[in-house]
PDB file of C-alpha atoms in Angstrom:
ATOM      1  CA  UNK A 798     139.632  78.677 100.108  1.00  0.00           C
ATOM      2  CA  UNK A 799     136.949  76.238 101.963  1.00  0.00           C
ATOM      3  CA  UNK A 800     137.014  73.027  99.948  1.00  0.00           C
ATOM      4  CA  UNK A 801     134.082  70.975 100.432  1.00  0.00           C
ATOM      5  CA  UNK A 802     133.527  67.252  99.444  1.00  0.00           C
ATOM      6  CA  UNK A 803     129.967  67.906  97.404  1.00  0.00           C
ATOM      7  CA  UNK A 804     129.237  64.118  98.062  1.00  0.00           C
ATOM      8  CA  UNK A 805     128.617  64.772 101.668  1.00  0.00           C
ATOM      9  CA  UNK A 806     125.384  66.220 102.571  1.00  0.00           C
ATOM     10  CA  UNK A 807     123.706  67.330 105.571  1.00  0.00           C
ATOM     11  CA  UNK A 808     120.563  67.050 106.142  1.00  0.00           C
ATOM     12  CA  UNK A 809     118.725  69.225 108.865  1.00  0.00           C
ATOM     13  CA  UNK A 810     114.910  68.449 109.781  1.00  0.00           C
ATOM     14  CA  UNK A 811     112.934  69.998 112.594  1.00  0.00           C
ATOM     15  CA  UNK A 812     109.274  68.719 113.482  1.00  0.00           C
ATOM     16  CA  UNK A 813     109.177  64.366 112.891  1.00  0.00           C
ATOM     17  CA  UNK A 814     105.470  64.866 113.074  1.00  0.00           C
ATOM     18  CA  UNK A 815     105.797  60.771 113.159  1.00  0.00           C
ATOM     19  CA  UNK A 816     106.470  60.060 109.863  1.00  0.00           C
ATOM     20  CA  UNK A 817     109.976  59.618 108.144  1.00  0.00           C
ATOM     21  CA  UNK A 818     109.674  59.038 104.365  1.00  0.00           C
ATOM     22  CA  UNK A 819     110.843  61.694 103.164  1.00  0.00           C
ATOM     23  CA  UNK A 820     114.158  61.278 105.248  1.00  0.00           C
ATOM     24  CA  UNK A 821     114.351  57.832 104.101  1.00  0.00           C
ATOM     25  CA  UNK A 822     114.461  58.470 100.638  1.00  0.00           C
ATOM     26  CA  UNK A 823     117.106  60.764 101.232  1.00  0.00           C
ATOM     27  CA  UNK A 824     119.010  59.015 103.057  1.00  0.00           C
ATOM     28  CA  UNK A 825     118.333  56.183 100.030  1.00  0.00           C
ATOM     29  CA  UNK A 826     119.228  58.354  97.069  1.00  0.00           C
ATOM     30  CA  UNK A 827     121.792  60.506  98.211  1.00  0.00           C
ATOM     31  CA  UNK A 828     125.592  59.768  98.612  1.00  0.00           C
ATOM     32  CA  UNK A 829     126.950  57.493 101.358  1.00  0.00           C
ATOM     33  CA  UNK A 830     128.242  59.667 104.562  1.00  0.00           C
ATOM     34  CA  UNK A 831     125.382  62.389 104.242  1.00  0.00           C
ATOM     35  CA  UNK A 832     124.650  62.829 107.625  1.00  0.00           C
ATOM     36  CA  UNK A 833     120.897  63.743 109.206  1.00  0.00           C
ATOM     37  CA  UNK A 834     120.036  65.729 112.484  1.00  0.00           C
ATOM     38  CA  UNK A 835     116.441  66.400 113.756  1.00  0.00           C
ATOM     39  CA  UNK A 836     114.617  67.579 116.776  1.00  0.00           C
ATOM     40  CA  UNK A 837     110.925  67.295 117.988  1.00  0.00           C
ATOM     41  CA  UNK A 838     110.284  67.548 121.434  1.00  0.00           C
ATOM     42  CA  UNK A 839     108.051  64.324 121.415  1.00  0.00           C
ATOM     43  CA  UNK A 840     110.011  61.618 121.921  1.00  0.00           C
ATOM     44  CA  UNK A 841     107.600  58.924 121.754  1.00  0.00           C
ATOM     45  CA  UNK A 842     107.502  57.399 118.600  1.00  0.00           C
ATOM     46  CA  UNK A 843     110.040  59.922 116.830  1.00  0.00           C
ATOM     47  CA  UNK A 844     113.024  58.876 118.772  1.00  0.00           C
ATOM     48  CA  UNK A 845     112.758  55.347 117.025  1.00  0.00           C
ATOM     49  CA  UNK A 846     111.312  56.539 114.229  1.00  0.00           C
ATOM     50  CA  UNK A 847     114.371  58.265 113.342  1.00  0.00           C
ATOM     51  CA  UNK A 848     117.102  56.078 114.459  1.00  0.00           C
ATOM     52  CA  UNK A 849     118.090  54.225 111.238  1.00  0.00           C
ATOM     53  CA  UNK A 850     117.895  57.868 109.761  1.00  0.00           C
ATOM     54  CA  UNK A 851     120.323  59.873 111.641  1.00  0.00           C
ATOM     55  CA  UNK A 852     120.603  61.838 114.969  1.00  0.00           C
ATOM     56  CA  UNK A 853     117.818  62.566 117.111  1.00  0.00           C
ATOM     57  CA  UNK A 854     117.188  65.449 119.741  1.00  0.00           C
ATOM     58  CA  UNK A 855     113.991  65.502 121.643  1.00  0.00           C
ATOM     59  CA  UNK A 856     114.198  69.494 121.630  1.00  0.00           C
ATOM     60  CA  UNK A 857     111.602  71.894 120.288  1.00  0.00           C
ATOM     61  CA  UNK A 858     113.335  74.119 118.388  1.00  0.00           C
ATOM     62  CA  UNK A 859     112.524  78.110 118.486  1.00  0.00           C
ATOM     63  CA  UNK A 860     114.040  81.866 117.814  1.00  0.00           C
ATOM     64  CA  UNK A 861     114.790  81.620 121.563  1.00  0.00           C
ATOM     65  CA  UNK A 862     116.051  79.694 124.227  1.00  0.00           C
ATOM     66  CA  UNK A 863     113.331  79.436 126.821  1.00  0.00           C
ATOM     67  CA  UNK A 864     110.016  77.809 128.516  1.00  0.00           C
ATOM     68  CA  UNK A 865     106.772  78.103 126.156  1.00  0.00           C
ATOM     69  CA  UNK A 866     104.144  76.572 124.544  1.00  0.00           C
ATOM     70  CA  UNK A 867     104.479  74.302 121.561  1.00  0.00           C
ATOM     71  CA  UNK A 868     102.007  73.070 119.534  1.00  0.00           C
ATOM     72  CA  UNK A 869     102.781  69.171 119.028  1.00  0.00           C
ATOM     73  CA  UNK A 870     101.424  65.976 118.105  1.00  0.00           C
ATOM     74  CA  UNK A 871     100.503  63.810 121.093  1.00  0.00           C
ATOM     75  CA  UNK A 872      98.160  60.931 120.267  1.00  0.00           C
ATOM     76  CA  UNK A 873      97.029  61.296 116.711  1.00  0.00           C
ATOM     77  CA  UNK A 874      96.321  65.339 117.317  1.00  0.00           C
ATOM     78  CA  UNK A 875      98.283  68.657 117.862  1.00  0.00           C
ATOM     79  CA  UNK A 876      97.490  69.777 121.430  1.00  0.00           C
ATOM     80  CA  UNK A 877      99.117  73.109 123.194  1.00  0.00           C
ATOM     81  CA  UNK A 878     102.205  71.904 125.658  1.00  0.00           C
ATOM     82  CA  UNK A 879     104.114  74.158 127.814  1.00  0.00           C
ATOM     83  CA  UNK A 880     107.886  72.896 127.059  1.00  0.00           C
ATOM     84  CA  UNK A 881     111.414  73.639 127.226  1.00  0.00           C
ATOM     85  CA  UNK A 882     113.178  74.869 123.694  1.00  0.00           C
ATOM     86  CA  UNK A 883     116.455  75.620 122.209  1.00  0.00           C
ATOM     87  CA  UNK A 884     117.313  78.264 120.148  1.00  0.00           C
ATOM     88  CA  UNK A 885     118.163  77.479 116.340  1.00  0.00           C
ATOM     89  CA  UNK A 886     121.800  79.077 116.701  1.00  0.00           C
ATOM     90  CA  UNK A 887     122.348  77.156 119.889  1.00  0.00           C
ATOM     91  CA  UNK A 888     121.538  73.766 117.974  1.00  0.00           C
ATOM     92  CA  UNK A 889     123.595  74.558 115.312  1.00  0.00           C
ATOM     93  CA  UNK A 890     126.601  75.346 116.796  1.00  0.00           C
ATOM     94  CA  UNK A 891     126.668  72.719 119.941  1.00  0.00           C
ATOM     95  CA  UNK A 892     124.622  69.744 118.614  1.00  0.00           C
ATOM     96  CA  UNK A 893     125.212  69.765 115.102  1.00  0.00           C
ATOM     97  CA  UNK A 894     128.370  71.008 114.777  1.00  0.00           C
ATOM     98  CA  UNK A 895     127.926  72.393 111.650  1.00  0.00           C
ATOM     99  CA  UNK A 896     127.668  75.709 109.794  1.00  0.00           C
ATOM    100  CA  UNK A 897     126.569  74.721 106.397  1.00  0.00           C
ATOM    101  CA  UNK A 898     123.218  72.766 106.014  1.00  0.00           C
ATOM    102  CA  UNK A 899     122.665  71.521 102.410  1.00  0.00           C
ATOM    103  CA  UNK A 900     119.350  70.624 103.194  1.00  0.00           C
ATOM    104  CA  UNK A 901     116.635  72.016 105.982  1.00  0.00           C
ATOM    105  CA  UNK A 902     113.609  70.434 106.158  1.00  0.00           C
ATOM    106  CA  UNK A 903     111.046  72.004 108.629  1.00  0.00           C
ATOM    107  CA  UNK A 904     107.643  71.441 109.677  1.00  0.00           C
ATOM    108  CA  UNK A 905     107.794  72.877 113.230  1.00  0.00           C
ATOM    109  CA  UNK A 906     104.005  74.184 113.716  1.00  0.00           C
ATOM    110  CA  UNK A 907     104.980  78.090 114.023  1.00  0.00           C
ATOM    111  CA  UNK A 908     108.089  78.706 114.705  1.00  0.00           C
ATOM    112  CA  UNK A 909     109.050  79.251 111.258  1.00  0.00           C
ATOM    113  CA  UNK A 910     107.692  82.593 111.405  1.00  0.00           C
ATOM    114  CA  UNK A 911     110.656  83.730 113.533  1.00  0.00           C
ATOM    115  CA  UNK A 912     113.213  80.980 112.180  1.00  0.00           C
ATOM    116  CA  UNK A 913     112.809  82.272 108.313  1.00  0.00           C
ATOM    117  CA  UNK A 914     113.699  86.068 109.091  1.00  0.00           C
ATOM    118  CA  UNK A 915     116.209  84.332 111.084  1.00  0.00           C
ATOM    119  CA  UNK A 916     118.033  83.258 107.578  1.00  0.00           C
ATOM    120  CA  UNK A 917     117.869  87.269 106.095  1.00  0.00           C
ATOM    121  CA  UNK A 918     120.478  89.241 105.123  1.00  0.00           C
ATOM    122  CA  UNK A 919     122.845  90.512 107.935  1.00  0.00           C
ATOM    123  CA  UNK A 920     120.696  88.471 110.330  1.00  0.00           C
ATOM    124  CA  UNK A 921     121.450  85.736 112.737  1.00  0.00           C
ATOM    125  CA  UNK A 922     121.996  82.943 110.519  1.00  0.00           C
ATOM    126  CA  UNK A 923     124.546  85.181 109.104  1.00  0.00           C
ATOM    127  CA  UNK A 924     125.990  86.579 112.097  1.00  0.00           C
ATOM    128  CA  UNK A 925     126.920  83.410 113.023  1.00  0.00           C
ATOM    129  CA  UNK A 926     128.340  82.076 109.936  1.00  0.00           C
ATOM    130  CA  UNK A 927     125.506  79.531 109.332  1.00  0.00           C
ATOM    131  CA  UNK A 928     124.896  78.767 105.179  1.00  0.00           C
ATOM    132  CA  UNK A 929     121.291  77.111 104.694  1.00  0.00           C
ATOM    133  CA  UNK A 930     121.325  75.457 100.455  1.00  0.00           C
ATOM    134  CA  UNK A 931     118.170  74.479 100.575  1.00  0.00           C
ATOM    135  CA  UNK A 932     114.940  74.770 102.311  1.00  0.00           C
ATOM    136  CA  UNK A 933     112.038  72.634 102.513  1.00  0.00           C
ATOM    137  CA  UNK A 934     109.405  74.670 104.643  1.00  0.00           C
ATOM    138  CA  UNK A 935     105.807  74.301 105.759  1.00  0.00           C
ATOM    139  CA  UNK A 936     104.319  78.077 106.402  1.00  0.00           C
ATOM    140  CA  UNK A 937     100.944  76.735 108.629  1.00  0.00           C
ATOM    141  CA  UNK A 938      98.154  78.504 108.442  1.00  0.00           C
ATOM    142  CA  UNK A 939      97.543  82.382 109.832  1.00  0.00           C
ATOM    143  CA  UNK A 940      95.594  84.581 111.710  1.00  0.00           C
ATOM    144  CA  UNK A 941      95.357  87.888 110.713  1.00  0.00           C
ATOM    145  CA  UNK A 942      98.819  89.233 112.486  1.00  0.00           C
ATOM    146  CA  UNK A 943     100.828  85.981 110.833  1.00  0.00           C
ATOM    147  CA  UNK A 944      99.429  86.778 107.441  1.00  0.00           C
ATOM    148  CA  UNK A 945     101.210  90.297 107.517  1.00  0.00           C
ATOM    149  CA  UNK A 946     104.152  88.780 109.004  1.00  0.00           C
ATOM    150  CA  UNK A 947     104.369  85.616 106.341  1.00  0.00           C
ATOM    151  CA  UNK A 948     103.829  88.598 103.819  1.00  0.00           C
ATOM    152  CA  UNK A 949     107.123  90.271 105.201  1.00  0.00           C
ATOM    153  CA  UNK A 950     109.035  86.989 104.973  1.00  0.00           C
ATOM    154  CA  UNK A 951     108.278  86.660 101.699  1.00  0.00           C
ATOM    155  CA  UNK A 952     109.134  89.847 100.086  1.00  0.00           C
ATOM    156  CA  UNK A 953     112.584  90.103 102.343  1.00  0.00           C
ATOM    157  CA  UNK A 954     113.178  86.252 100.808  1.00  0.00           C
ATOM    158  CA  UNK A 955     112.834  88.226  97.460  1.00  0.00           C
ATOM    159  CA  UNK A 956     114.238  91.308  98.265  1.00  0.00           C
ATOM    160  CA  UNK A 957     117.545  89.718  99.607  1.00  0.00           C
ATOM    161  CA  UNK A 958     118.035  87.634  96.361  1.00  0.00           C
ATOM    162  CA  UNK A 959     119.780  85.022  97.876  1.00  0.00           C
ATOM    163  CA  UNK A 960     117.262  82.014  97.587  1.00  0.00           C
ATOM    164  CA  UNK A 961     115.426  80.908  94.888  1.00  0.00           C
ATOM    165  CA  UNK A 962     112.167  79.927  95.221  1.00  0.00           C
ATOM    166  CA  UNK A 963     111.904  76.499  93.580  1.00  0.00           C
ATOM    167  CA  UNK A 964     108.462  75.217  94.327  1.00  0.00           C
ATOM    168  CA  UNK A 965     105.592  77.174  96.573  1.00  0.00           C
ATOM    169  CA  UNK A 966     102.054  76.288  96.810  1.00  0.00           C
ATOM    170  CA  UNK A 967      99.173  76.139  98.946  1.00  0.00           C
ATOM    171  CA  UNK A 968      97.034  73.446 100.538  1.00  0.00           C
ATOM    172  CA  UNK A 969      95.925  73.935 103.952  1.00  0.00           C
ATOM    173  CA  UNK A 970      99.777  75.371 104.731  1.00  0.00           C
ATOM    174  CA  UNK A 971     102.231  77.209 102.300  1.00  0.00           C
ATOM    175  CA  UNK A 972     104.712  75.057 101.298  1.00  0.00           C
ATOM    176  CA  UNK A 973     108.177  76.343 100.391  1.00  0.00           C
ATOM    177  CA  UNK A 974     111.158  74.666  98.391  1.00  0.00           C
ATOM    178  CA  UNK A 975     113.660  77.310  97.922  1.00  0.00           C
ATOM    179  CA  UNK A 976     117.758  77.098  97.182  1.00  0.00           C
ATOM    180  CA  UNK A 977     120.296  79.215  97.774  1.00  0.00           C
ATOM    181  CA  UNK A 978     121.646  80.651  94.800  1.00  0.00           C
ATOM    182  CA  UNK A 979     124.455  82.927  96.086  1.00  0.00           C
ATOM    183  CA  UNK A 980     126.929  81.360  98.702  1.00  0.00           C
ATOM    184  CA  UNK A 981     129.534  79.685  97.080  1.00  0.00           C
ATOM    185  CA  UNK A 982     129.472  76.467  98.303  1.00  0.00           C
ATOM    186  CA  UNK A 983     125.388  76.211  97.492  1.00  0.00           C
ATOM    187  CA  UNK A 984     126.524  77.439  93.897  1.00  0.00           C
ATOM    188  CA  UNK A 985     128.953  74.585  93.959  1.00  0.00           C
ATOM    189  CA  UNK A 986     127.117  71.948  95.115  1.00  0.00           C
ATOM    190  CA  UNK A 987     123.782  72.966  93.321  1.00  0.00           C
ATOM    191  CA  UNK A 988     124.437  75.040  90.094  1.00  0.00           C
ATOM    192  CA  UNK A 989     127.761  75.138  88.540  1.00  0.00           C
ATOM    193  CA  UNK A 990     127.468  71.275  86.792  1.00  0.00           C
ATOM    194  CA  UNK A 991     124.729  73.076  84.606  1.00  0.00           C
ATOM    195  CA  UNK A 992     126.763  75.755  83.283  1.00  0.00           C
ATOM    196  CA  UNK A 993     130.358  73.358  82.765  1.00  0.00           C
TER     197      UNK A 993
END
């Protein structure tokens, strides 16, 4: 049996966009030793930004390992930038160092739309032993082939049964808060003080 101290938490976030609050008030209200990654390929302003949060990676994080565009913020505005990225397993694995993420926070401009199917049943978040509790997400906005494939997400979310969607509306972007209600240790953490 995997015993796990529920007072630690780890706290994943990918796109800084230059602005930490959120993090902060994490880091502020939950337990002391909860540890926080994130990556954004612009370093400028982030890199600090972050420091009295957790650890930082200057990577733009994809589906793949490879060379592509990324749409980031560069000077008060989101401009196309050809740029190296890592793949979400990959960053996992070597730089985190960890296989269950209580809390994933991500804003990263598009890639979501491969990351989320990423987290399916049977898929590669599963494949490699990788538990996501919670998820904080930021669906931007579509053209016409990203509205059928946010569509997809959405009912394999549902059809799985796994998470829980928690809190989803729309502004500009969908935004997601969902929890995972069937892996043991998310049940532990998460659910099982209600029903003592």
């Amino acid at each position: 049996m995997l015993q796990v101290n529920i007072r630690d938490q780890l706290a994943q976030n990918f796109g800084i966009g230059l602005d930490v609050k959120a993090e902060l008030k994490l880091k502020e209200t939950l337990p002391y030793g909860s540890r926080f990654f994130a990556a954004d390929p612009i370093f400028k302003g982030n890199g600090e930004l972050y420091e009295p949060v957790g650890s930082y990676f200057p990577f733009a994080v994809g589906k793949e390992t490879d060379v592509s565009t990324a749409l980031v913020l560069k000077n008060g505005r989101y401009i196309n930038q050809i740029m190296p990225h890592i793949d979400i397993i990959t960053f996992f694995k070597k730089f985190v160092k960890e296989s269950t993420i209580d809390q994933f926070l991500m804003d990263n401009e598009g890639p979501e739309y491969d990351i989320l199917p990423m987290m399916a049943r049977g898929a590669e978040f599963d494949q490699n032993g990788i538990v996501v509790c919670q998820v904080n997400t930021e669906v931007h906005q579509a053209d016409e082939d990203r509205k059928k494939k946010f569509l997809e997400i959405m009912n394999q979310i549902i059809e799985d049964g796994r998470y829980a969607f928690m809190v989803a509306y729309a502004t500009v972007h969908h935004r997601f808060f969902f929890i995972n209600m069937e892996h043991p240790i998310c049940v532990e953490k998460y659910f099982s003080r209600f029903f003592e």
